[in-house]
């Protein structure tokens, strides 16, 4: 990756979007308009965490297969946190959790070309590194420092992340995503056990039994064995 640092930026996702180079990355100390999923903001104390984005220009990746990139980014984050002995898991679709707390969030924004291929993929990541107090109403935030009891070098963590991502991405055969599918499943939070969820019909107990081809969450309801498939935002986890 080609790494650029900017002290203050509106959003690293917006900054990298205008850049046209594959594997270019920008990180900042502070974003004035950091964006989260579902129109939320992203809280990050100045200079304490990693807020970064990188640009991918994949060859021949269909828009319908975009979830594989999301899986790779999530796996690279989990693998990076494992280097620091942090037991991180992926909460579908791409939040990173430590026990029941969120340590990292991912915001992927795609640019499509006219033939249905992805021409640019902007991967934006917020990873809580050294912040220990969170002021916003973000549910259950946690940081690497809170998990390990010590501070960490942001540059070292970023460099570890780049290594882990490159191991997964460079030379990857997008026609055959089995190895990434398998690792994503292995690292999935709450897989194969009954937990509480809520969907349009109300609360229920269910078990995640698979991830569909396009990244759908496939859940079996305990009460009657009904199997349902969810797209992002169609259901929520309850604790
Ligand atoms: C989430 O809501 O879980 C996703 C958060 C993504 C935040 C990161 S911080 C770097 C990049 N720039 C942004 O504006 N958002 C992403």
mmCIF file of C-alpha atoms and ligand atoms in Angstrom:
data_model
loop_
_atom_site.group_PDB
_atom_site.id
_atom_site.type_symbol
_atom_site.label_atom_id
_atom_site.label_comp_id
_atom_site.label_asym_id
_atom_site.label_seq_id
_atom_site.Cartn_x
_atom_site.Cartn_y
_atom_site.Cartn_z
ATOM 1 C CA UNK A 1 0.000 0.000 0.000
ATOM 2 C CA UNK A 2 1.059 3.550 -0.646
ATOM 3 C CA UNK A 3 0.412 5.363 2.660
ATOM 4 C CA UNK A 4 -0.374 9.082 3.020
ATOM 5 C CA UNK A 5 -1.005 10.902 6.310
ATOM 6 C CA UNK A 6 -3.241 13.967 6.648
ATOM 7 C CA UNK A 7 -3.704 15.586 10.024
ATOM 8 C CA UNK A 8 -7.274 16.778 9.510
ATOM 9 C CA UNK A 9 -9.632 15.820 6.712
ATOM 10 C CA UNK A 10 -13.406 15.902 6.216
ATOM 11 C CA UNK A 11 -13.600 12.146 5.674
ATOM 12 C CA UNK A 12 -10.776 9.863 4.566
ATOM 13 C CA UNK A 13 -13.329 8.057 2.341
ATOM 14 C CA UNK A 14 -14.002 11.290 0.412
ATOM 15 C CA UNK A 15 -10.307 12.094 0.211
ATOM 16 C CA UNK A 16 -9.296 8.747 -1.260
ATOM 17 C CA UNK A 17 -12.198 8.699 -3.723
ATOM 18 C CA UNK A 18 -10.627 11.420 -5.836
ATOM 19 C CA UNK A 19 -7.406 9.467 -5.954
ATOM 20 C CA UNK A 20 -7.253 7.074 -8.847
ATOM 21 C CA UNK A 21 -4.577 4.662 -7.702
ATOM 22 C CA UNK A 22 -5.114 1.051 -6.685
ATOM 23 C CA UNK A 23 -3.887 0.358 -3.116
ATOM 24 C CA UNK A 24 -3.480 4.028 -2.154
ATOM 25 C CA UNK A 25 -4.275 4.620 1.522
ATOM 26 C CA UNK A 26 -4.828 7.759 3.598
ATOM 27 C CA UNK A 27 -5.032 7.998 7.374
ATOM 28 C CA UNK A 28 -5.823 10.999 9.518
ATOM 29 C CA UNK A 29 -5.686 12.219 13.105
ATOM 30 C CA UNK A 30 -9.103 13.790 12.859
ATOM 31 C CA UNK A 31 -12.073 13.777 10.497
ATOM 32 C CA UNK A 32 -14.442 16.728 10.640
ATOM 33 C CA UNK A 33 -17.181 14.718 8.888
ATOM 34 C CA UNK A 34 -16.314 11.089 9.615
ATOM 35 C CA UNK A 35 -19.147 8.881 8.411
ATOM 36 C CA UNK A 36 -20.456 5.647 9.832
ATOM 37 C CA UNK A 37 -23.010 3.229 8.481
ATOM 38 C CA UNK A 38 -26.709 4.112 8.233
ATOM 39 C CA UNK A 39 -26.042 7.853 8.118
ATOM 40 C CA UNK A 40 -24.381 7.835 11.550
ATOM 41 C CA UNK A 41 -21.188 9.716 12.379
ATOM 42 C CA UNK A 42 -18.013 8.059 13.646
ATOM 43 C CA UNK A 43 -16.570 9.128 16.995
ATOM 44 C CA UNK A 44 -12.791 9.192 17.213
ATOM 45 C CA UNK A 45 -10.718 11.281 19.615
ATOM 46 C CA UNK A 46 -8.023 13.303 17.801
ATOM 47 C CA UNK A 47 -4.810 11.337 17.300
ATOM 48 C CA UNK A 48 -5.898 8.385 19.429
ATOM 49 C CA UNK A 49 -7.239 5.907 16.881
ATOM 50 C CA UNK A 50 -6.936 4.785 13.303
ATOM 51 C CA UNK A 51 -9.282 6.403 10.814
ATOM 52 C CA UNK A 52 -8.184 5.451 7.313
ATOM 53 C CA UNK A 53 -9.395 4.600 3.841
ATOM 54 C CA UNK A 54 -7.869 2.850 0.892
ATOM 55 C CA UNK A 55 -8.736 2.584 -2.757
ATOM 56 C CA UNK A 56 -9.055 -0.690 -4.633
ATOM 57 C CA UNK A 57 -9.493 -1.012 -8.360
ATOM 58 C CA UNK A 58 -10.178 -4.718 -8.695
ATOM 59 C CA UNK A 59 -9.912 -6.422 -12.042
ATOM 60 C CA UNK A 60 -13.056 -8.121 -13.214
ATOM 61 C CA UNK A 61 -15.028 -8.032 -9.968
ATOM 62 C CA UNK A 62 -18.781 -8.041 -10.547
ATOM 63 C CA UNK A 63 -20.836 -5.626 -8.455
ATOM 64 C CA UNK A 64 -22.902 -8.607 -7.297
ATOM 65 C CA UNK A 65 -19.754 -10.123 -5.751
ATOM 66 C CA UNK A 66 -18.798 -6.998 -3.804
ATOM 67 C CA UNK A 67 -19.248 -8.686 -0.438
ATOM 68 C CA UNK A 68 -15.987 -10.584 -0.902
ATOM 69 C CA UNK A 69 -14.078 -7.310 -0.428
ATOM 70 C CA UNK A 70 -16.018 -6.608 2.729
ATOM 71 C CA UNK A 71 -15.104 -10.076 4.003
ATOM 72 C CA UNK A 72 -11.419 -9.526 3.244
ATOM 73 C CA UNK A 73 -11.316 -6.186 5.057
ATOM 74 C CA UNK A 74 -13.080 -7.663 8.088
ATOM 75 C CA UNK A 75 -10.766 -10.689 8.121
ATOM 76 C CA UNK A 76 -7.652 -8.529 7.804
ATOM 77 C CA UNK A 77 -8.833 -6.525 10.829
ATOM 78 C CA UNK A 78 -9.520 -9.646 12.877
ATOM 79 C CA UNK A 79 -6.157 -11.147 11.898
ATOM 80 C CA UNK A 80 -4.429 -7.883 12.865
ATOM 81 C CA UNK A 81 -6.124 -7.836 16.274
ATOM 82 C CA UNK A 82 -5.142 -11.470 16.840
ATOM 83 C CA UNK A 83 -1.495 -10.348 16.527
ATOM 84 C CA UNK A 84 -2.139 -8.300 19.696
ATOM 85 C CA UNK A 85 -3.844 -11.241 21.442
ATOM 86 C CA UNK A 86 -7.244 -9.597 21.113
ATOM 87 C CA UNK A 87 -10.006 -12.145 20.546
ATOM 88 C CA UNK A 88 -11.833 -10.232 17.832
ATOM 89 C CA UNK A 89 -14.770 -11.598 15.837
ATOM 90 C CA UNK A 90 -16.757 -10.352 12.853
ATOM 91 C CA UNK A 91 -20.303 -9.272 13.575
ATOM 92 C CA UNK A 92 -22.208 -9.600 10.306
ATOM 93 C CA UNK A 93 -21.904 -7.928 7.950
ATOM 94 C CA UNK A 94 -18.660 -6.197 8.842
ATOM 95 C CA UNK A 95 -18.390 -4.823 12.348
ATOM 96 C CA UNK A 96 -15.518 -6.069 14.458
ATOM 97 C CA UNK A 97 -16.379 -7.079 17.992
ATOM 98 C CA UNK A 98 -14.424 -8.070 21.078
ATOM 99 C CA UNK A 99 -16.778 -10.045 23.275
ATOM 100 C CA UNK A 100 -19.967 -7.971 23.024
ATOM 101 C CA UNK A 101 -18.299 -4.656 22.221
ATOM 102 C CA UNK A 102 -17.464 -2.927 18.960
ATOM 103 C CA UNK A 103 -13.795 -2.163 18.337
ATOM 104 C CA UNK A 104 -13.943 -1.329 14.647
ATOM 105 C CA UNK A 105 -16.377 -0.344 11.907
ATOM 106 C CA UNK A 106 -16.070 -0.509 8.149
ATOM 107 C CA UNK A 107 -17.704 1.731 5.549
ATOM 108 C CA UNK A 108 -17.310 0.473 1.992
ATOM 109 C CA UNK A 109 -18.413 2.698 -0.877
ATOM 110 C CA UNK A 110 -18.394 1.414 -4.455
ATOM 111 C CA UNK A 111 -18.210 3.055 -7.849
ATOM 112 C CA UNK A 112 -19.728 0.938 -10.610
ATOM 113 C CA UNK A 113 -18.767 0.965 -14.248
ATOM 114 C CA UNK A 114 -21.414 0.712 -16.963
ATOM 115 C CA UNK A 115 -20.832 -3.032 -17.505
ATOM 116 C CA UNK A 116 -21.824 -3.966 -13.949
ATOM 117 C CA UNK A 117 -18.243 -4.277 -12.732
ATOM 118 C CA UNK A 118 -16.773 -2.484 -9.741
ATOM 119 C CA UNK A 119 -14.401 0.163 -11.014
ATOM 120 C CA UNK A 120 -13.456 1.584 -7.590
ATOM 121 C CA UNK A 121 -13.975 0.313 -4.086
ATOM 122 C CA UNK A 122 -13.325 2.726 -1.222
ATOM 123 C CA UNK A 123 -12.716 0.866 2.042
ATOM 124 C CA UNK A 124 -13.001 3.110 5.104
ATOM 125 C CA UNK A 125 -12.032 1.815 8.519
ATOM 126 C CA UNK A 126 -12.337 3.207 12.005
ATOM 127 C CA UNK A 127 -10.344 1.155 14.519
ATOM 128 C CA UNK A 128 -10.336 2.206 18.181
ATOM 129 C CA UNK A 129 -6.715 2.004 19.282
ATOM 130 C CA UNK A 130 -5.867 4.158 22.326
ATOM 131 C CA UNK A 131 -9.123 5.937 23.166
ATOM 132 C CA UNK A 132 -10.510 4.865 26.556
ATOM 133 C CA UNK A 133 -13.543 7.117 26.983
ATOM 134 C CA UNK A 134 -16.315 7.398 24.435
ATOM 135 C CA UNK A 135 -18.768 10.271 24.542
ATOM 136 C CA UNK A 136 -21.252 9.536 21.762
ATOM 137 C CA UNK A 137 -24.181 7.173 22.088
ATOM 138 C CA UNK A 138 -22.380 4.546 19.976
ATOM 139 C CA UNK A 139 -23.411 1.215 21.454
ATOM 140 C CA UNK A 140 -20.699 -0.592 23.445
ATOM 141 C CA UNK A 141 -17.445 0.846 22.107
ATOM 142 C CA UNK A 142 -14.127 -0.702 23.108
ATOM 143 C CA UNK A 143 -10.520 -0.080 22.044
ATOM 144 C CA UNK A 144 -7.292 -2.044 21.778
ATOM 145 C CA UNK A 145 -5.987 -0.173 24.838
ATOM 146 C CA UNK A 146 -9.079 -1.104 26.853
ATOM 147 C CA UNK A 147 -8.692 -4.764 25.819
ATOM 148 C CA UNK A 148 -4.973 -5.112 26.436
ATOM 149 C CA UNK A 149 -4.365 -2.538 29.165
ATOM 150 C CA UNK A 150 -1.661 -0.778 27.146
ATOM 151 C CA UNK A 151 -1.239 1.811 24.414
ATOM 152 C CA UNK A 152 -0.292 0.785 20.898
ATOM 153 C CA UNK A 153 1.511 2.522 18.054
ATOM 154 C CA UNK A 154 -1.082 3.477 15.455
ATOM 155 C CA UNK A 155 1.527 3.310 12.682
ATOM 156 C CA UNK A 156 2.506 -0.236 13.678
ATOM 157 C CA UNK A 157 -1.113 -1.367 13.793
ATOM 158 C CA UNK A 158 -1.735 0.218 10.390
ATOM 159 C CA UNK A 159 1.322 -1.477 8.928
ATOM 160 C CA UNK A 160 0.174 -4.839 10.374
ATOM 161 C CA UNK A 161 -3.267 -4.298 8.852
ATOM 162 C CA UNK A 162 -1.775 -3.553 5.422
ATOM 163 C CA UNK A 163 0.294 -6.761 5.577
ATOM 164 C CA UNK A 164 -2.754 -8.816 6.592
ATOM 165 C CA UNK A 165 -4.943 -7.278 3.880
ATOM 166 C CA UNK A 166 -2.341 -7.781 1.173
ATOM 167 C CA UNK A 167 -1.964 -11.450 2.153
ATOM 168 C CA UNK A 168 -5.669 -11.899 1.410
ATOM 169 C CA UNK A 169 -6.141 -9.573 -1.568
ATOM 170 C CA UNK A 170 -3.060 -9.606 -3.767
ATOM 171 C CA UNK A 171 -3.305 -12.358 -6.379
ATOM 172 C CA UNK A 172 -6.723 -13.452 -5.162
ATOM 173 C CA UNK A 173 -8.885 -15.387 -7.602
ATOM 174 C CA UNK A 174 -12.250 -13.629 -7.403
ATOM 175 C CA UNK A 175 -13.908 -16.432 -9.372
ATOM 176 C CA UNK A 176 -13.245 -18.742 -6.441
ATOM 177 C CA UNK A 177 -13.791 -17.115 -3.070
ATOM 178 C CA UNK A 178 -13.929 -20.343 -1.035
ATOM 179 C CA UNK A 179 -10.932 -19.660 1.217
ATOM 180 C CA UNK A 180 -12.185 -16.196 2.208
ATOM 181 C CA UNK A 181 -15.748 -17.559 2.661
ATOM 182 C CA UNK A 182 -14.410 -20.248 4.977
ATOM 183 C CA UNK A 183 -12.275 -17.893 7.102
ATOM 184 C CA UNK A 184 -15.109 -15.369 7.355
ATOM 185 C CA UNK A 185 -17.418 -18.097 8.659
ATOM 186 C CA UNK A 186 -14.756 -19.285 11.131
ATOM 187 C CA UNK A 187 -14.411 -15.772 12.562
ATOM 188 C CA UNK A 188 -18.127 -14.945 12.676
ATOM 189 C CA UNK A 189 -19.515 -13.650 15.969
ATOM 190 C CA UNK A 190 -22.471 -15.689 17.293
ATOM 191 C CA UNK A 191 -22.297 -18.412 14.658
ATOM 192 C CA UNK A 192 -23.857 -21.791 15.376
ATOM 193 C CA UNK A 193 -25.524 -20.871 18.681
ATOM 194 C CA UNK A 194 -28.950 -19.549 19.672
ATOM 195 C CA UNK A 195 -29.252 -15.826 20.378
ATOM 196 C CA UNK A 196 -31.887 -13.089 20.397
ATOM 197 C CA UNK A 197 -32.689 -11.107 17.257
ATOM 198 C CA UNK A 198 -35.397 -8.762 16.018
ATOM 199 C CA UNK A 199 -36.810 -8.489 12.513
ATOM 200 C CA UNK A 200 -39.933 -6.920 10.967
ATOM 201 C CA UNK A 201 -42.090 -9.585 12.679
ATOM 202 C CA UNK A 202 -40.628 -8.987 16.150
ATOM 203 C CA UNK A 203 -38.179 -10.602 18.547
ATOM 204 C CA UNK A 204 -37.140 -14.210 18.201
ATOM 205 C CA UNK A 205 -34.432 -16.685 19.171
ATOM 206 C CA UNK A 206 -32.423 -17.942 16.256
ATOM 207 C CA UNK A 207 -29.171 -19.473 15.114
ATOM 208 C CA UNK A 208 -26.994 -18.181 12.278
ATOM 209 C CA UNK A 209 -26.498 -21.212 10.055
ATOM 210 C CA UNK A 210 -24.834 -19.760 6.958
ATOM 211 C CA UNK A 211 -23.860 -16.712 4.933
ATOM 212 C CA UNK A 212 -25.432 -16.588 1.469
ATOM 213 C CA UNK A 213 -23.639 -16.046 -1.818
ATOM 214 C CA UNK A 214 -24.301 -12.293 -1.764
ATOM 215 C CA UNK A 215 -23.561 -11.845 1.940
ATOM 216 C CA UNK A 216 -27.089 -12.492 3.241
ATOM 217 C CA UNK A 217 -27.381 -13.746 6.811
ATOM 218 C CA UNK A 218 -29.221 -17.063 6.997
ATOM 219 C CA UNK A 219 -30.884 -17.699 10.337
ATOM 220 C CA UNK A 220 -32.927 -20.627 11.666
ATOM 221 C CA UNK A 221 -35.728 -19.675 14.067
ATOM 222 C CA UNK A 222 -35.752 -21.833 17.191
ATOM 223 C CA UNK A 223 -39.521 -21.920 17.752
ATOM 224 C CA UNK A 224 -40.457 -23.536 14.439
ATOM 225 C CA UNK A 225 -37.225 -24.220 12.529
ATOM 226 C CA UNK A 226 -38.135 -21.629 9.868
ATOM 227 C CA UNK A 227 -35.060 -20.558 7.872
ATOM 228 C CA UNK A 228 -34.934 -16.910 6.822
ATOM 229 C CA UNK A 229 -32.440 -14.941 4.800
ATOM 230 C CA UNK A 230 -31.701 -11.319 5.701
ATOM 231 C CA UNK A 231 -30.168 -8.471 3.795
ATOM 232 C CA UNK A 232 -28.274 -5.767 5.636
ATOM 233 C CA UNK A 233 -30.487 -3.658 7.889
ATOM 234 C CA UNK A 234 -33.387 -6.186 7.779
ATOM 235 C CA UNK A 235 -32.645 -7.544 11.233
ATOM 236 C CA UNK A 236 -30.878 -6.544 14.402
ATOM 237 C CA UNK A 237 -28.978 -8.389 17.078
ATOM 238 C CA UNK A 238 -30.327 -8.195 20.605
ATOM 239 C CA UNK A 239 -28.421 -8.902 23.818
HETATM 240 C C1 LIG B 1 -19.571 2.032 11.084
HETATM 241 O O1 LIG B 1 -20.520 2.796 11.266
HETATM 242 O O2 LIG B 1 -19.444 1.004 11.727
HETATM 243 C C2 LIG B 1 -18.548 2.344 10.022
HETATM 244 C C3 LIG B 1 -17.567 3.349 10.499
HETATM 245 C C4 LIG B 1 -16.511 3.703 9.479
HETATM 246 C C5 LIG B 1 -15.660 4.854 9.943
HETATM 247 C C6 LIG B 1 -14.479 5.070 9.056
HETATM 248 S S1 LIG B 1 -13.308 6.167 9.772
HETATM 249 C C7 LIG B 1 -12.437 6.234 8.278
HETATM 250 C C8 LIG B 1 -13.460 6.264 7.157
HETATM 251 N N1 LIG B 1 -13.867 7.624 6.857
HETATM 252 C C9 LIG B 1 -15.143 7.842 7.177
HETATM 253 O O3 LIG B 1 -15.747 8.928 7.038
HETATM 254 N N2 LIG B 1 -15.701 6.722 7.662
HETATM 255 C C10 LIG B 1 -14.747 5.630 7.662
#
